[in-house]
CSV table of C-alpha atoms and ligand atoms in Angstrom, one decimal:
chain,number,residue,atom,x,y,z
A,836,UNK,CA,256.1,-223.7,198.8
A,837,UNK,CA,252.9,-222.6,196.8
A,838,UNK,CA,254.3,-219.9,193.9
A,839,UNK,CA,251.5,-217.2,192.9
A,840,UNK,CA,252.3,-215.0,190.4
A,841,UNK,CA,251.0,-211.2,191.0
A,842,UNK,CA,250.4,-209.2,187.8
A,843,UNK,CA,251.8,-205.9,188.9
A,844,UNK,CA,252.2,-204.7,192.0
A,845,UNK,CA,250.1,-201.5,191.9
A,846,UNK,CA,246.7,-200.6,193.7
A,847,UNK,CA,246.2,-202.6,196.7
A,848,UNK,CA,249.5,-204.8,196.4
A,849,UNK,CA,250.6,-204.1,200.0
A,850,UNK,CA,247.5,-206.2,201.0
A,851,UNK,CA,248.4,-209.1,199.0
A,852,UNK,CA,251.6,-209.2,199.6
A,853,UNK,CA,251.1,-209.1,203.5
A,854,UNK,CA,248.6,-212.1,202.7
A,855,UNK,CA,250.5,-214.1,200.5
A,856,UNK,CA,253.3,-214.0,203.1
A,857,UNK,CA,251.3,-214.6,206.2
A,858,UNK,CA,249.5,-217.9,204.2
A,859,UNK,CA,253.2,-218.9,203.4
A,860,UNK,CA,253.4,-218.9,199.3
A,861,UNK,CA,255.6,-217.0,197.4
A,862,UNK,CA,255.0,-214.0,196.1
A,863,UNK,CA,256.1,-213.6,192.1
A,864,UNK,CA,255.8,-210.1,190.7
A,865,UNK,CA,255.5,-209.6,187.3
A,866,UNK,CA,256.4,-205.8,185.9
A,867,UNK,CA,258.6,-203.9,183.8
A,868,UNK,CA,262.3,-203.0,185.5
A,869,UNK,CA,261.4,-199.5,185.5
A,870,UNK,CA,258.1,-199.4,187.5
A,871,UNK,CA,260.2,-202.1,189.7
A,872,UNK,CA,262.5,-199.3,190.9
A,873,UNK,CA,259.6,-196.3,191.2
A,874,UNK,CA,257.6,-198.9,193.4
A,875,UNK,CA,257.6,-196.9,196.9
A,876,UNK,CA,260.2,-199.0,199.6
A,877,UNK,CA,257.4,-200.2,201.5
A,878,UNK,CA,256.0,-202.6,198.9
A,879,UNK,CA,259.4,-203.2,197.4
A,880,UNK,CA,260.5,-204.6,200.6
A,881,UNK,CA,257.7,-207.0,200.5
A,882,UNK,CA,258.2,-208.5,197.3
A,883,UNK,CA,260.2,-211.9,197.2
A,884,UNK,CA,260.9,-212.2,193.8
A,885,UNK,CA,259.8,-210.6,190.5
A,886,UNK,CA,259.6,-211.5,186.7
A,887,UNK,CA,260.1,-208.9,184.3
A,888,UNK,CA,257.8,-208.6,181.5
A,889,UNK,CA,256.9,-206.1,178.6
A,890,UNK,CA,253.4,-205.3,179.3
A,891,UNK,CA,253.3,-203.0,176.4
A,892,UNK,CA,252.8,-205.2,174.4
A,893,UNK,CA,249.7,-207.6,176.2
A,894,UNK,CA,250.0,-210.2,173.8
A,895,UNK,CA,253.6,-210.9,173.6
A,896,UNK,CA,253.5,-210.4,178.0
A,897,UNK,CA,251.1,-213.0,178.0
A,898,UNK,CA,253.4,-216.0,175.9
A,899,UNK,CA,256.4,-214.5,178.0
A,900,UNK,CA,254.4,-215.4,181.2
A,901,UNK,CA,252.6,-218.7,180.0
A,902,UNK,CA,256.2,-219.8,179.4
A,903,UNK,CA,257.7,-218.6,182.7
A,904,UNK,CA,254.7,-220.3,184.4
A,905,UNK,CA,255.4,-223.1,183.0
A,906,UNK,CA,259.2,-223.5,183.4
A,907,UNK,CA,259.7,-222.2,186.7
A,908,UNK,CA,255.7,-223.2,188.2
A,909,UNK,CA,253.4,-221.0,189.2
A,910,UNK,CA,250.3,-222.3,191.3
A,911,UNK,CA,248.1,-219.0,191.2
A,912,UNK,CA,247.7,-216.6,189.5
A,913,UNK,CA,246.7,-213.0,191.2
A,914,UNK,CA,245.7,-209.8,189.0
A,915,UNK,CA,246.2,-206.9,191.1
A,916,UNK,CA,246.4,-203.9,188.6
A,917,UNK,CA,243.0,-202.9,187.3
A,918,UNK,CA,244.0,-202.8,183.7
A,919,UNK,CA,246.0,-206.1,183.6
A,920,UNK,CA,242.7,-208.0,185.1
A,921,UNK,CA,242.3,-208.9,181.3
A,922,UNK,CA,245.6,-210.2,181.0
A,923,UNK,CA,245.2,-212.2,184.5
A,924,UNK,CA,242.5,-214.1,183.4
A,925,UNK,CA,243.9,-215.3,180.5
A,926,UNK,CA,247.1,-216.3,182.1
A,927,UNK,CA,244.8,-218.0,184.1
A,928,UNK,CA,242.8,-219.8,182.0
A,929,UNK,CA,245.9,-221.0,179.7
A,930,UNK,CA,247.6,-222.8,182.4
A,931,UNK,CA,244.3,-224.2,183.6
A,932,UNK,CA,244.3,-222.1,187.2
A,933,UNK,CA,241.3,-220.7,188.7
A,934,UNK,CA,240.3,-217.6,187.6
A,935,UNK,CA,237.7,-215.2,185.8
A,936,UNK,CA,236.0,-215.9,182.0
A,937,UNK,CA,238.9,-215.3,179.7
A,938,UNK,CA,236.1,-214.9,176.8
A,939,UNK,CA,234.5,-211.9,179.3
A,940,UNK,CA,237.6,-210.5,181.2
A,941,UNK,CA,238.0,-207.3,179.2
A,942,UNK,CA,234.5,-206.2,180.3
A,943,UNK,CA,235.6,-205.9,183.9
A,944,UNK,CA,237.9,-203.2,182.5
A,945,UNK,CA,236.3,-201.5,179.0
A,946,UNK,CA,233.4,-199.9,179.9
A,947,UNK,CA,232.1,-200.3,176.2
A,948,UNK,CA,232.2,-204.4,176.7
A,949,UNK,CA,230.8,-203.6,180.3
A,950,UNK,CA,228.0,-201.9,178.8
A,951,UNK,CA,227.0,-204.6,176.5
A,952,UNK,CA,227.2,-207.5,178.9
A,953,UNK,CA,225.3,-205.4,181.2
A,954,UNK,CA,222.5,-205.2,178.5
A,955,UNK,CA,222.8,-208.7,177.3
A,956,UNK,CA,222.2,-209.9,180.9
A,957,UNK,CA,219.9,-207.4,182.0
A,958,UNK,CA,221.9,-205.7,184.7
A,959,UNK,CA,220.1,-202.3,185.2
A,960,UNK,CA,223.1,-199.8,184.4
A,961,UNK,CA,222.9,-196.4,182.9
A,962,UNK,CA,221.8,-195.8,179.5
A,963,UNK,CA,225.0,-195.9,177.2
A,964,UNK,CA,225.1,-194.4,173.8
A,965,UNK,CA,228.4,-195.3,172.2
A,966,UNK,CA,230.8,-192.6,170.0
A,967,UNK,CA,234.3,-192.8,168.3
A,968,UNK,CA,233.6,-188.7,167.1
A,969,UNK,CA,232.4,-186.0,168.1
A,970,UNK,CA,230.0,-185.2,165.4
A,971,UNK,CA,228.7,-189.0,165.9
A,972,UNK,CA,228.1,-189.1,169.4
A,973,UNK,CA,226.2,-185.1,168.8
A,974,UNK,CA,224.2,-187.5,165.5
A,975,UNK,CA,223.0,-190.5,167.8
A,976,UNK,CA,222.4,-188.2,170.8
A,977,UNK,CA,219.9,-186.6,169.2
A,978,UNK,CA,218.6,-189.9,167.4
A,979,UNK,CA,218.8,-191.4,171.2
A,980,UNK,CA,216.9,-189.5,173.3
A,981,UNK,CA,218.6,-188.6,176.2
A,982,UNK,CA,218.0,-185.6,178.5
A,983,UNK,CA,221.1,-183.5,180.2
A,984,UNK,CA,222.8,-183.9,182.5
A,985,UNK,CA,225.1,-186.6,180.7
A,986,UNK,CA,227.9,-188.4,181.6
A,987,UNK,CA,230.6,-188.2,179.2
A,988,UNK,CA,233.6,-191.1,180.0
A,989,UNK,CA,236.4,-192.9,178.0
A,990,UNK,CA,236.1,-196.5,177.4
A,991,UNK,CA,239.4,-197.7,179.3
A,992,UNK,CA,240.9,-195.0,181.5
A,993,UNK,CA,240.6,-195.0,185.1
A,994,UNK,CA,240.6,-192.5,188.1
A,995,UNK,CA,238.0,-190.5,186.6
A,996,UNK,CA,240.5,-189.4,183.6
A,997,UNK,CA,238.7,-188.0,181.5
A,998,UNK,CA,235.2,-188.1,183.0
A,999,UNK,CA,232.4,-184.9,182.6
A,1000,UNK,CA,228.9,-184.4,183.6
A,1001,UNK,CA,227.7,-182.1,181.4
A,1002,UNK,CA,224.6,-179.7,180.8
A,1003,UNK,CA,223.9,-179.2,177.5
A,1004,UNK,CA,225.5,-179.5,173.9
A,1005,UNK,CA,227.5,-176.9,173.7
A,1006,UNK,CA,229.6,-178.5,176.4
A,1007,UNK,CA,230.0,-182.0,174.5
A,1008,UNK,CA,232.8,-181.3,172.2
A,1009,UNK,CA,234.9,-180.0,174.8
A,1010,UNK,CA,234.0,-183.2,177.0
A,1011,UNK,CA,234.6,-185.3,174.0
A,1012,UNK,CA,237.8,-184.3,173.6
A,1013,UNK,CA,238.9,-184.6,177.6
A,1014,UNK,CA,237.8,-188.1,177.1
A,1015,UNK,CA,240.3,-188.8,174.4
A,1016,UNK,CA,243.1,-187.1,175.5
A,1017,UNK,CA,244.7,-190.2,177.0
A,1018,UNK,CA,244.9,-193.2,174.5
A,1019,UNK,CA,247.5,-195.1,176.5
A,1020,UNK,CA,247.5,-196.7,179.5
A,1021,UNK,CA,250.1,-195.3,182.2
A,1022,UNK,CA,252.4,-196.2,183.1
A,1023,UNK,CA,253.0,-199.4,180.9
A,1024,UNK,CA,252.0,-197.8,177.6
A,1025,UNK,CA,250.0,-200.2,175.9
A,1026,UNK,CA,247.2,-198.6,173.6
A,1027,UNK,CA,243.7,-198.3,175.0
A,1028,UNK,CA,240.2,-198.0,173.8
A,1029,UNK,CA,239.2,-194.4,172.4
A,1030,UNK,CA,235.7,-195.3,172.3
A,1031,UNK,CA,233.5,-192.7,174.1
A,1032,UNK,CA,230.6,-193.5,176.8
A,1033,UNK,CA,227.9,-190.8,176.5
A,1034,UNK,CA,225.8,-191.8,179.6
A,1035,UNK,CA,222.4,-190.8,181.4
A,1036,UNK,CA,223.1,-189.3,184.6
A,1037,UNK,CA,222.4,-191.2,187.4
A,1038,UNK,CA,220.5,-189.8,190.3
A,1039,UNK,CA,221.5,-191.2,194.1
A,1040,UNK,CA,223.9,-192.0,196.4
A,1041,UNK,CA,227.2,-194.1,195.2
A,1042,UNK,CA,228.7,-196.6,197.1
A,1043,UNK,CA,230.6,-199.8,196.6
A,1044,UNK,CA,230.2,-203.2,197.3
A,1045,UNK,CA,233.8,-205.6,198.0
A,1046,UNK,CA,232.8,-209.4,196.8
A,1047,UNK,CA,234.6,-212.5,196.7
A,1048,UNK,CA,234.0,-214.5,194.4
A,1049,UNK,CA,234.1,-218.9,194.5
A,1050,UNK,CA,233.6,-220.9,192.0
A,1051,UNK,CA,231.1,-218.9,190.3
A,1052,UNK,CA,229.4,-218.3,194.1
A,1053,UNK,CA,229.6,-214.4,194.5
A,1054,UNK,CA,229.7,-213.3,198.6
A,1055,UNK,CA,229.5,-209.8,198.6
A,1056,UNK,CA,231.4,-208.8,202.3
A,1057,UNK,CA,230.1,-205.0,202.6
A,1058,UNK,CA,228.6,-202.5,201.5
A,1059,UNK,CA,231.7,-198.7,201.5
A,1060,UNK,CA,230.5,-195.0,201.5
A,1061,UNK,CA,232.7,-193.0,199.6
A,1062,UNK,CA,233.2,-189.3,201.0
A,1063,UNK,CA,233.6,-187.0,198.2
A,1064,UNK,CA,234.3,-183.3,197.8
A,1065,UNK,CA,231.8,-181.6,195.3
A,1066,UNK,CA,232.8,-179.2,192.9
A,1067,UNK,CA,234.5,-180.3,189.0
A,1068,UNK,CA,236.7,-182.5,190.7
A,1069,UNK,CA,235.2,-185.0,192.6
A,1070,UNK,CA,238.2,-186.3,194.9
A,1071,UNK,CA,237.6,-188.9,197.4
A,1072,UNK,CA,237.5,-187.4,201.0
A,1073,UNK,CA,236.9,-191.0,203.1
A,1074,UNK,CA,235.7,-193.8,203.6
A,1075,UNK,CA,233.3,-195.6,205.7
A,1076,UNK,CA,232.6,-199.8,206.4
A,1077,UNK,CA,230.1,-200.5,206.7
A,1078,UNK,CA,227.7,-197.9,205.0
A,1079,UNK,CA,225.4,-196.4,207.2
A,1080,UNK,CA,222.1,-197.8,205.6
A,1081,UNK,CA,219.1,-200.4,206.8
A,1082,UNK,CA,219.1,-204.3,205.9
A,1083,UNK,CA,216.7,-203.6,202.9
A,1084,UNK,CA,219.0,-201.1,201.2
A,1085,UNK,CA,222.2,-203.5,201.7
A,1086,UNK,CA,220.3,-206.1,200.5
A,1087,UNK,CA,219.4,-204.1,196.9
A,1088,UNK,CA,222.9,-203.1,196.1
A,1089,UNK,CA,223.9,-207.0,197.1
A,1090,UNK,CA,221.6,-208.1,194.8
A,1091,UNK,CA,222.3,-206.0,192.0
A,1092,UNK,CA,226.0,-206.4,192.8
A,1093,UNK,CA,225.7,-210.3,192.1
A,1094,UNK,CA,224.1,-209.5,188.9
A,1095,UNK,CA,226.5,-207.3,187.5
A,1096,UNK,CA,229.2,-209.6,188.9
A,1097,UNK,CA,227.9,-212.5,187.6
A,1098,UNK,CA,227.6,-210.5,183.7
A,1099,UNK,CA,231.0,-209.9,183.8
A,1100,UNK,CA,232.3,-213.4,184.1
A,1101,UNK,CA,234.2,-212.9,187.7
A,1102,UNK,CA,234.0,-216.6,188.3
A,1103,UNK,CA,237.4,-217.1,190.9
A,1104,UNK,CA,238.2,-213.7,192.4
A,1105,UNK,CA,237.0,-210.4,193.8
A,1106,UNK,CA,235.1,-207.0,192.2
A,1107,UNK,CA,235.0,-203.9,193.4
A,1108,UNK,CA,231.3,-202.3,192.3
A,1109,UNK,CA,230.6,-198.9,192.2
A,1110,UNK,CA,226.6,-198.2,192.1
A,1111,UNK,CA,223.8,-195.7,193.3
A,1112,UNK,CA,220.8,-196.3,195.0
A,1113,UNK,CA,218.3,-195.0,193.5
A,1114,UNK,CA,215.9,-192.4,194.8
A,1115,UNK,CA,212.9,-194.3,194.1
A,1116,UNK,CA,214.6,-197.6,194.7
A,1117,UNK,CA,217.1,-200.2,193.2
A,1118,UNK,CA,220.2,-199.6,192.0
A,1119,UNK,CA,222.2,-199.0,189.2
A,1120,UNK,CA,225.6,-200.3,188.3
A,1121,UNK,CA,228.5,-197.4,187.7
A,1122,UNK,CA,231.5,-200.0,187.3
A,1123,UNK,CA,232.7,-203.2,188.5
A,1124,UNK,CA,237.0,-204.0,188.4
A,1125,UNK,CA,238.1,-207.4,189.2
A,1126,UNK,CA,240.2,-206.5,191.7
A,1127,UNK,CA,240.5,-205.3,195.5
A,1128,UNK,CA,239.1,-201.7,196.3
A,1129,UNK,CA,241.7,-199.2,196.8
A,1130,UNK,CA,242.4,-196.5,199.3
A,1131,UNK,CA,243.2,-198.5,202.0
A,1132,UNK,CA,238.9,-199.9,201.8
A,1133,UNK,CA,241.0,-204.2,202.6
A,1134,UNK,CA,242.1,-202.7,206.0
A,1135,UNK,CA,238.9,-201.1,207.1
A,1136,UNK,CA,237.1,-204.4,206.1
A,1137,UNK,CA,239.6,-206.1,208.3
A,1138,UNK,CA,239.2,-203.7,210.8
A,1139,UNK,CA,235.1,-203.8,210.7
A,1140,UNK,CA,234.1,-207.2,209.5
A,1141,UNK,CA,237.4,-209.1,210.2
A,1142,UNK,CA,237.4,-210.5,207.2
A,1143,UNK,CA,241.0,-210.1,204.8
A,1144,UNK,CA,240.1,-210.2,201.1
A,1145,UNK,CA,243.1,-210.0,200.0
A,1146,UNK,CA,244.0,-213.3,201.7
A,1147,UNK,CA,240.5,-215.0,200.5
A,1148,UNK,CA,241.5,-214.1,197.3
A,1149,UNK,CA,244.7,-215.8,197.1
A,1150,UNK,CA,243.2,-219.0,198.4
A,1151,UNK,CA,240.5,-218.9,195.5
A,1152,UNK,CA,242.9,-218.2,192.8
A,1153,UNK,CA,245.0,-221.5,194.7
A,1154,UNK,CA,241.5,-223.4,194.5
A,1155,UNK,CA,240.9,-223.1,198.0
A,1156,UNK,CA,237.6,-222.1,199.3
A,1157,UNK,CA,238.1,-219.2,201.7
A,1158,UNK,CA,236.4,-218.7,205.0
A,1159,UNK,CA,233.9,-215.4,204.8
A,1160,UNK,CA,232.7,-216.3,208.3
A,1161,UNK,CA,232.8,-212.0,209.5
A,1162,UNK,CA,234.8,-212.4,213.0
A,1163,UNK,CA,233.8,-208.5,213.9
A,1164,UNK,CA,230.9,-206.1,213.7
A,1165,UNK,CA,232.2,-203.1,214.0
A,1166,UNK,CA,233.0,-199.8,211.6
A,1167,UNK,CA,236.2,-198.3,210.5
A,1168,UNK,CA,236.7,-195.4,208.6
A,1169,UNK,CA,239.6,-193.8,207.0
A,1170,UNK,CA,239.6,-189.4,206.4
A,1171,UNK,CA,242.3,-188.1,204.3
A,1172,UNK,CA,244.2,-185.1,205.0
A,1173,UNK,CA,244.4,-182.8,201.4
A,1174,UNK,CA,246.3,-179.6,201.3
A,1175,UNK,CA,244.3,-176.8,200.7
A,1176,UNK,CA,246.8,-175.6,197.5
A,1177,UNK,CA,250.3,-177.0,196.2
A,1178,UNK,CA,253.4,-175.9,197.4
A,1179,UNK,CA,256.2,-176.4,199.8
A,1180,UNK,CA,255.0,-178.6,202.9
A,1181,UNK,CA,254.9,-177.3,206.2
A,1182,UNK,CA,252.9,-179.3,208.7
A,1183,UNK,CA,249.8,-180.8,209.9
A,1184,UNK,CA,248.0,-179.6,213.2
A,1185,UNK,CA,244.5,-180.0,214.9
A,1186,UNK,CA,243.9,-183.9,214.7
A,1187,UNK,CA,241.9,-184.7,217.1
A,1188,UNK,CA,242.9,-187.7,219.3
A,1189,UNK,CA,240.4,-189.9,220.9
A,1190,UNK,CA,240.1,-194.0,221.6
A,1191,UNK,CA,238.8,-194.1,218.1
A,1192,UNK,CA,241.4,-193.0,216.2
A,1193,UNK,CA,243.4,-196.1,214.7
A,1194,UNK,CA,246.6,-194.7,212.9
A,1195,UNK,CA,247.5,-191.0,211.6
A,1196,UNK,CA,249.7,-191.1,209.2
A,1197,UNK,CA,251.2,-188.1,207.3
A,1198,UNK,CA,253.3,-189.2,203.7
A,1199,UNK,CA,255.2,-185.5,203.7
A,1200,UNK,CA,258.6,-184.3,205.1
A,1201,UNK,CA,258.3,-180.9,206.0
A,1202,UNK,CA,259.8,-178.8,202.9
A,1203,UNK,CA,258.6,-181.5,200.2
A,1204,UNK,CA,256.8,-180.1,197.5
A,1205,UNK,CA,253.1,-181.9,197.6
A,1206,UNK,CA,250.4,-180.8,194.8
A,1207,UNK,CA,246.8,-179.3,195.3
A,1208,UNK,CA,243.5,-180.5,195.9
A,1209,UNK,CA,241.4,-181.8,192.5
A,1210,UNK,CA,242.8,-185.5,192.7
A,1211,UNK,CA,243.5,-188.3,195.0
A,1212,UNK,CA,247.8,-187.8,194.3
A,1213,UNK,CA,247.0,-184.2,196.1
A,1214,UNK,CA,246.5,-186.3,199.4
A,1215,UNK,CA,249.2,-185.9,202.6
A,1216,UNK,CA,248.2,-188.4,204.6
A,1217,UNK,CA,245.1,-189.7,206.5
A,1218,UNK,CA,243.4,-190.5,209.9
A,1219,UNK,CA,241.9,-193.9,210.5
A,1220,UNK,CA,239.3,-194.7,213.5
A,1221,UNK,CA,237.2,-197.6,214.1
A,1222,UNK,CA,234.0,-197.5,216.1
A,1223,UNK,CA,231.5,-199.8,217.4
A,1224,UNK,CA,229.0,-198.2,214.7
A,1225,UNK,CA,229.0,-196.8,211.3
A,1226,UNK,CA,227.3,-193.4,213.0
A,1227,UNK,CA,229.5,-193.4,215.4
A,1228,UNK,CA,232.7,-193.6,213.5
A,1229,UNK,CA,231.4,-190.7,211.1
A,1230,UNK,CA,231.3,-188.9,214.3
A,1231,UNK,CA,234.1,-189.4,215.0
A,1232,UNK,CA,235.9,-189.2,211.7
A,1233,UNK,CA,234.4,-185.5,211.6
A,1234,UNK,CA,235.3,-184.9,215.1
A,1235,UNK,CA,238.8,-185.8,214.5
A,1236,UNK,CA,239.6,-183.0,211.2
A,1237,UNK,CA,237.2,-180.5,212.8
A,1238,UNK,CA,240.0,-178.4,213.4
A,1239,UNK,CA,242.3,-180.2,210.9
A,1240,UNK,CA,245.0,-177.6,209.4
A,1241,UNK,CA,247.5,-178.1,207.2
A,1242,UNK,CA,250.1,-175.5,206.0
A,1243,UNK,CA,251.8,-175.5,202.6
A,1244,UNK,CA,254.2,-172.7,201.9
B,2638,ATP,N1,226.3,-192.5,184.4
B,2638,ATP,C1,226.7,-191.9,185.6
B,2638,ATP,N2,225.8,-191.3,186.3
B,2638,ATP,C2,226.2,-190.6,187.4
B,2638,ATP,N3,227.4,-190.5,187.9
B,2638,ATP,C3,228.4,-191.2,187.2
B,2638,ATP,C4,228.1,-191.9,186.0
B,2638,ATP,N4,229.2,-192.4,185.5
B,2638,ATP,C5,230.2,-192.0,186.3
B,2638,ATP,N5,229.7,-191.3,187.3
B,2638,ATP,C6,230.5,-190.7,188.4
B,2638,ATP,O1,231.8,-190.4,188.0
B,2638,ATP,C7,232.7,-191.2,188.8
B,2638,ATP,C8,233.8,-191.8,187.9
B,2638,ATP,O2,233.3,-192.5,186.9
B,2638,ATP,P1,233.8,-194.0,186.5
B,2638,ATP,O3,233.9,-194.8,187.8
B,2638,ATP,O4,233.0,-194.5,185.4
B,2638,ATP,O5,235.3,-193.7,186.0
B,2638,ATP,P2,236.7,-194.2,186.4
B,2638,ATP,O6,237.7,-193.4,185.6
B,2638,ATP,O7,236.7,-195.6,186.5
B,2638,ATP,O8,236.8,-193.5,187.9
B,2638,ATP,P3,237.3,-194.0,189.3
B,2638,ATP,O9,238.6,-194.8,189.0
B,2638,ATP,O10,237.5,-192.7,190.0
B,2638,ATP,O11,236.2,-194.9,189.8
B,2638,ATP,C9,231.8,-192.3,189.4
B,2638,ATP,O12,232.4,-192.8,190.6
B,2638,ATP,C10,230.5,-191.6,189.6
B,2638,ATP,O13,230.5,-190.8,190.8
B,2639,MG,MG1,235.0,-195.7,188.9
């Protein structure tokens, strides 16, 4: 039996799991003891064997692997945790296995790097001035050029941490320091980045595009809306596959998704592209992560294209080429349900049932304690629907919370 080794199993690991298991390889883990025992019992039960590591410490992780890979045989090698994509590919690359550029890999996860490959390669991006101070980043703003609104984010954080638009000067220093407040990378601990981005603001609508990558060939599957509520904190409300756009708008964020793919060195995988259409056309590039989209975004592309990227990339990092043929054209969407305040949970009432809702789920016993809306761990659960259309599952989707009520104590 095939052994692929999965660096950690957070973010989308359900998916790969269920994948590795139904194309009959074993499933290796690698993770601290710790995180082992706070992984929820769903995915623990799907893991058939782990190997624990010290990821702390990336360099000393990665001979600890390289040796277990070759002592016990690994034949894959899977990143599945954004911020150990880096480590993935080098693992990779050491013990000859398909993966990503080891020489490019930290630029699908520092935003500084990304920046710069995006500029060597002419990907159009955002205009990125780069800081390690305060009283720099105020010195080459005004040297630079840029107008307000900016974008102020830290190099290697994740889940817009630390992320501001902002207005004018007098609200950089504050931003600054929100963008700094996290040097280390939760929950392993290793040290990260404190480079600041100060970006132009990009005007548009963001989506994101899932690719698979063979080979160097990069097959971007669909185009995902992302539902956001608007206000500071932009939590994600939904989403929707496919996007509700025309062929000649899919086809600029495919191109420009293949660029920026191709810049970062994703050679044997998948990335997940964030990006804005632009108002008066093309694209820009937010981010790209080599690794599967999150909140649940692999089900609704099985559920809409019938297509699973999570088991097309196993086969590519096994060498395998995998089969993008789609074997549906339909939509799927996914709403989730977010209390409006935290407190003591109650219930959920007013989801509207139709033949297009999929699942409801709700995580919460009644009397748990669950937090407040302003980020994606305030969530409670969610409805899924599939449609024949991407308007008609938007319908739908808002049909089915229109009276949506959820009670916290
Ligand atoms: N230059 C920009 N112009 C306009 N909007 C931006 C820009 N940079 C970031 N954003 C917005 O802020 C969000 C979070 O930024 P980014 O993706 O860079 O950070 P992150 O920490 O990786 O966030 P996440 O994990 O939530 O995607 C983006 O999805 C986008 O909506
Ligand atoms: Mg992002």
């Amino acid at each position: 039996m095939k052994r692929v080794l999965l660096i950690e199993a957070m973010g989308s690991a359900e998916d790969l799991l269920d994948a590795g298991r139904d194309l009959g390889v074993r499933m290796v883990v690698a993770t601290h003891p710790e995180i082992y025992d706070s992984y929820a019992p769903a995915v623990r039960e799907k893991i058939p064997e782990v190997v624990f590591t010290d990821f702390s410490d990336p360099a000393k992780a990665l001979d600890d692997l390289t040796e277990y890979a070759r002592t016990e045989g690994v034949d894959a090698v899977v990143g599945c945790w954004e911020f150990l994509t880096p480590t993935a590919a080098r693992l990779a690359a050491r013990l000859g296995l398909p993966g990503n550029d080891p020489e490019r890999a930290d630029g699908c996860r520092n935003k500084r790097i990304m920046a710069g490959l995006f500029e060597e390669y002419g990907v159009p991006a955002p205009v990125t001035i780069l800081a390690q101070d305060h009283g720099q980043a105020a010195a080459r703003l005004a040297a630079g050029g840029l107008r307000y609104p900016l974008v102020v984010k830290p190099a290697e954080q994740a889940g817009s941490w630390g992320v501001s638009v902002i207005q004018g000067e007098d609200e950089l220093a504050d931003a600054f320091a929100a963008a700094q407040a996290w040097p280390y990378e939760s929950p392993h601990g290793f040290p990260l980045d404190t480079t600041v981005l100060i970006q132009e603001y990009v005007d548009g609508v963001e989506y994101s595009v899932e690719s698979v990558v063979f080979e160097g060939r990069v097959s971007p599957l669909t185009v995902v809306q992302k539902f956001t509520t608007d206000g500071v904190f932009r939590a994600e409300t939904g989403q929707t596959v496919p996007a509700a756009l025309g062929e000649d708008d899919t086809a600029t964020l495919f191109e420009t998704t293949v660029a920026a793919v191709r810049a970062l060195g994703i050679t044997n995988g998948v990335a997940h592209t964030e990006l804005k259409l632009l108002p008066g056309g093309g694209a820009k590039i937010i981010e790209v992560g080599a690794r599967l989209p999150g909140d649940r975004v692999p089900e609704l592309i099985r559920l809409a294209r019938g297509i699973d990227e999570a088991r097309a990339f196993i086969q590519v990092a096994l060498g395998i080429e995998p089969d993008l043929t789609p074997r549906a054209e339909r939509a799927a969407a996914i709403r989730f349900f977010v209390p409006p305040r935290a407190g003591r949970f109650r219930s959920i009432d007013g989801v509207v049932r139709s033949p297009q809702v999929h699942r409801i789920a709700v995580y919460p016993e009644p009397d748990d304690e669950v937090r407040g809306p302003g980020d994606n761990d305030g969530r409670v659960g969610y409805v899924m629907l599939t449609a024949a259309t991407p308007e008609k599952v938007n319908t739908a989707a808002d049909a089915a919370i229109a009276k949506l009520t959820i009670e916290v104590e």
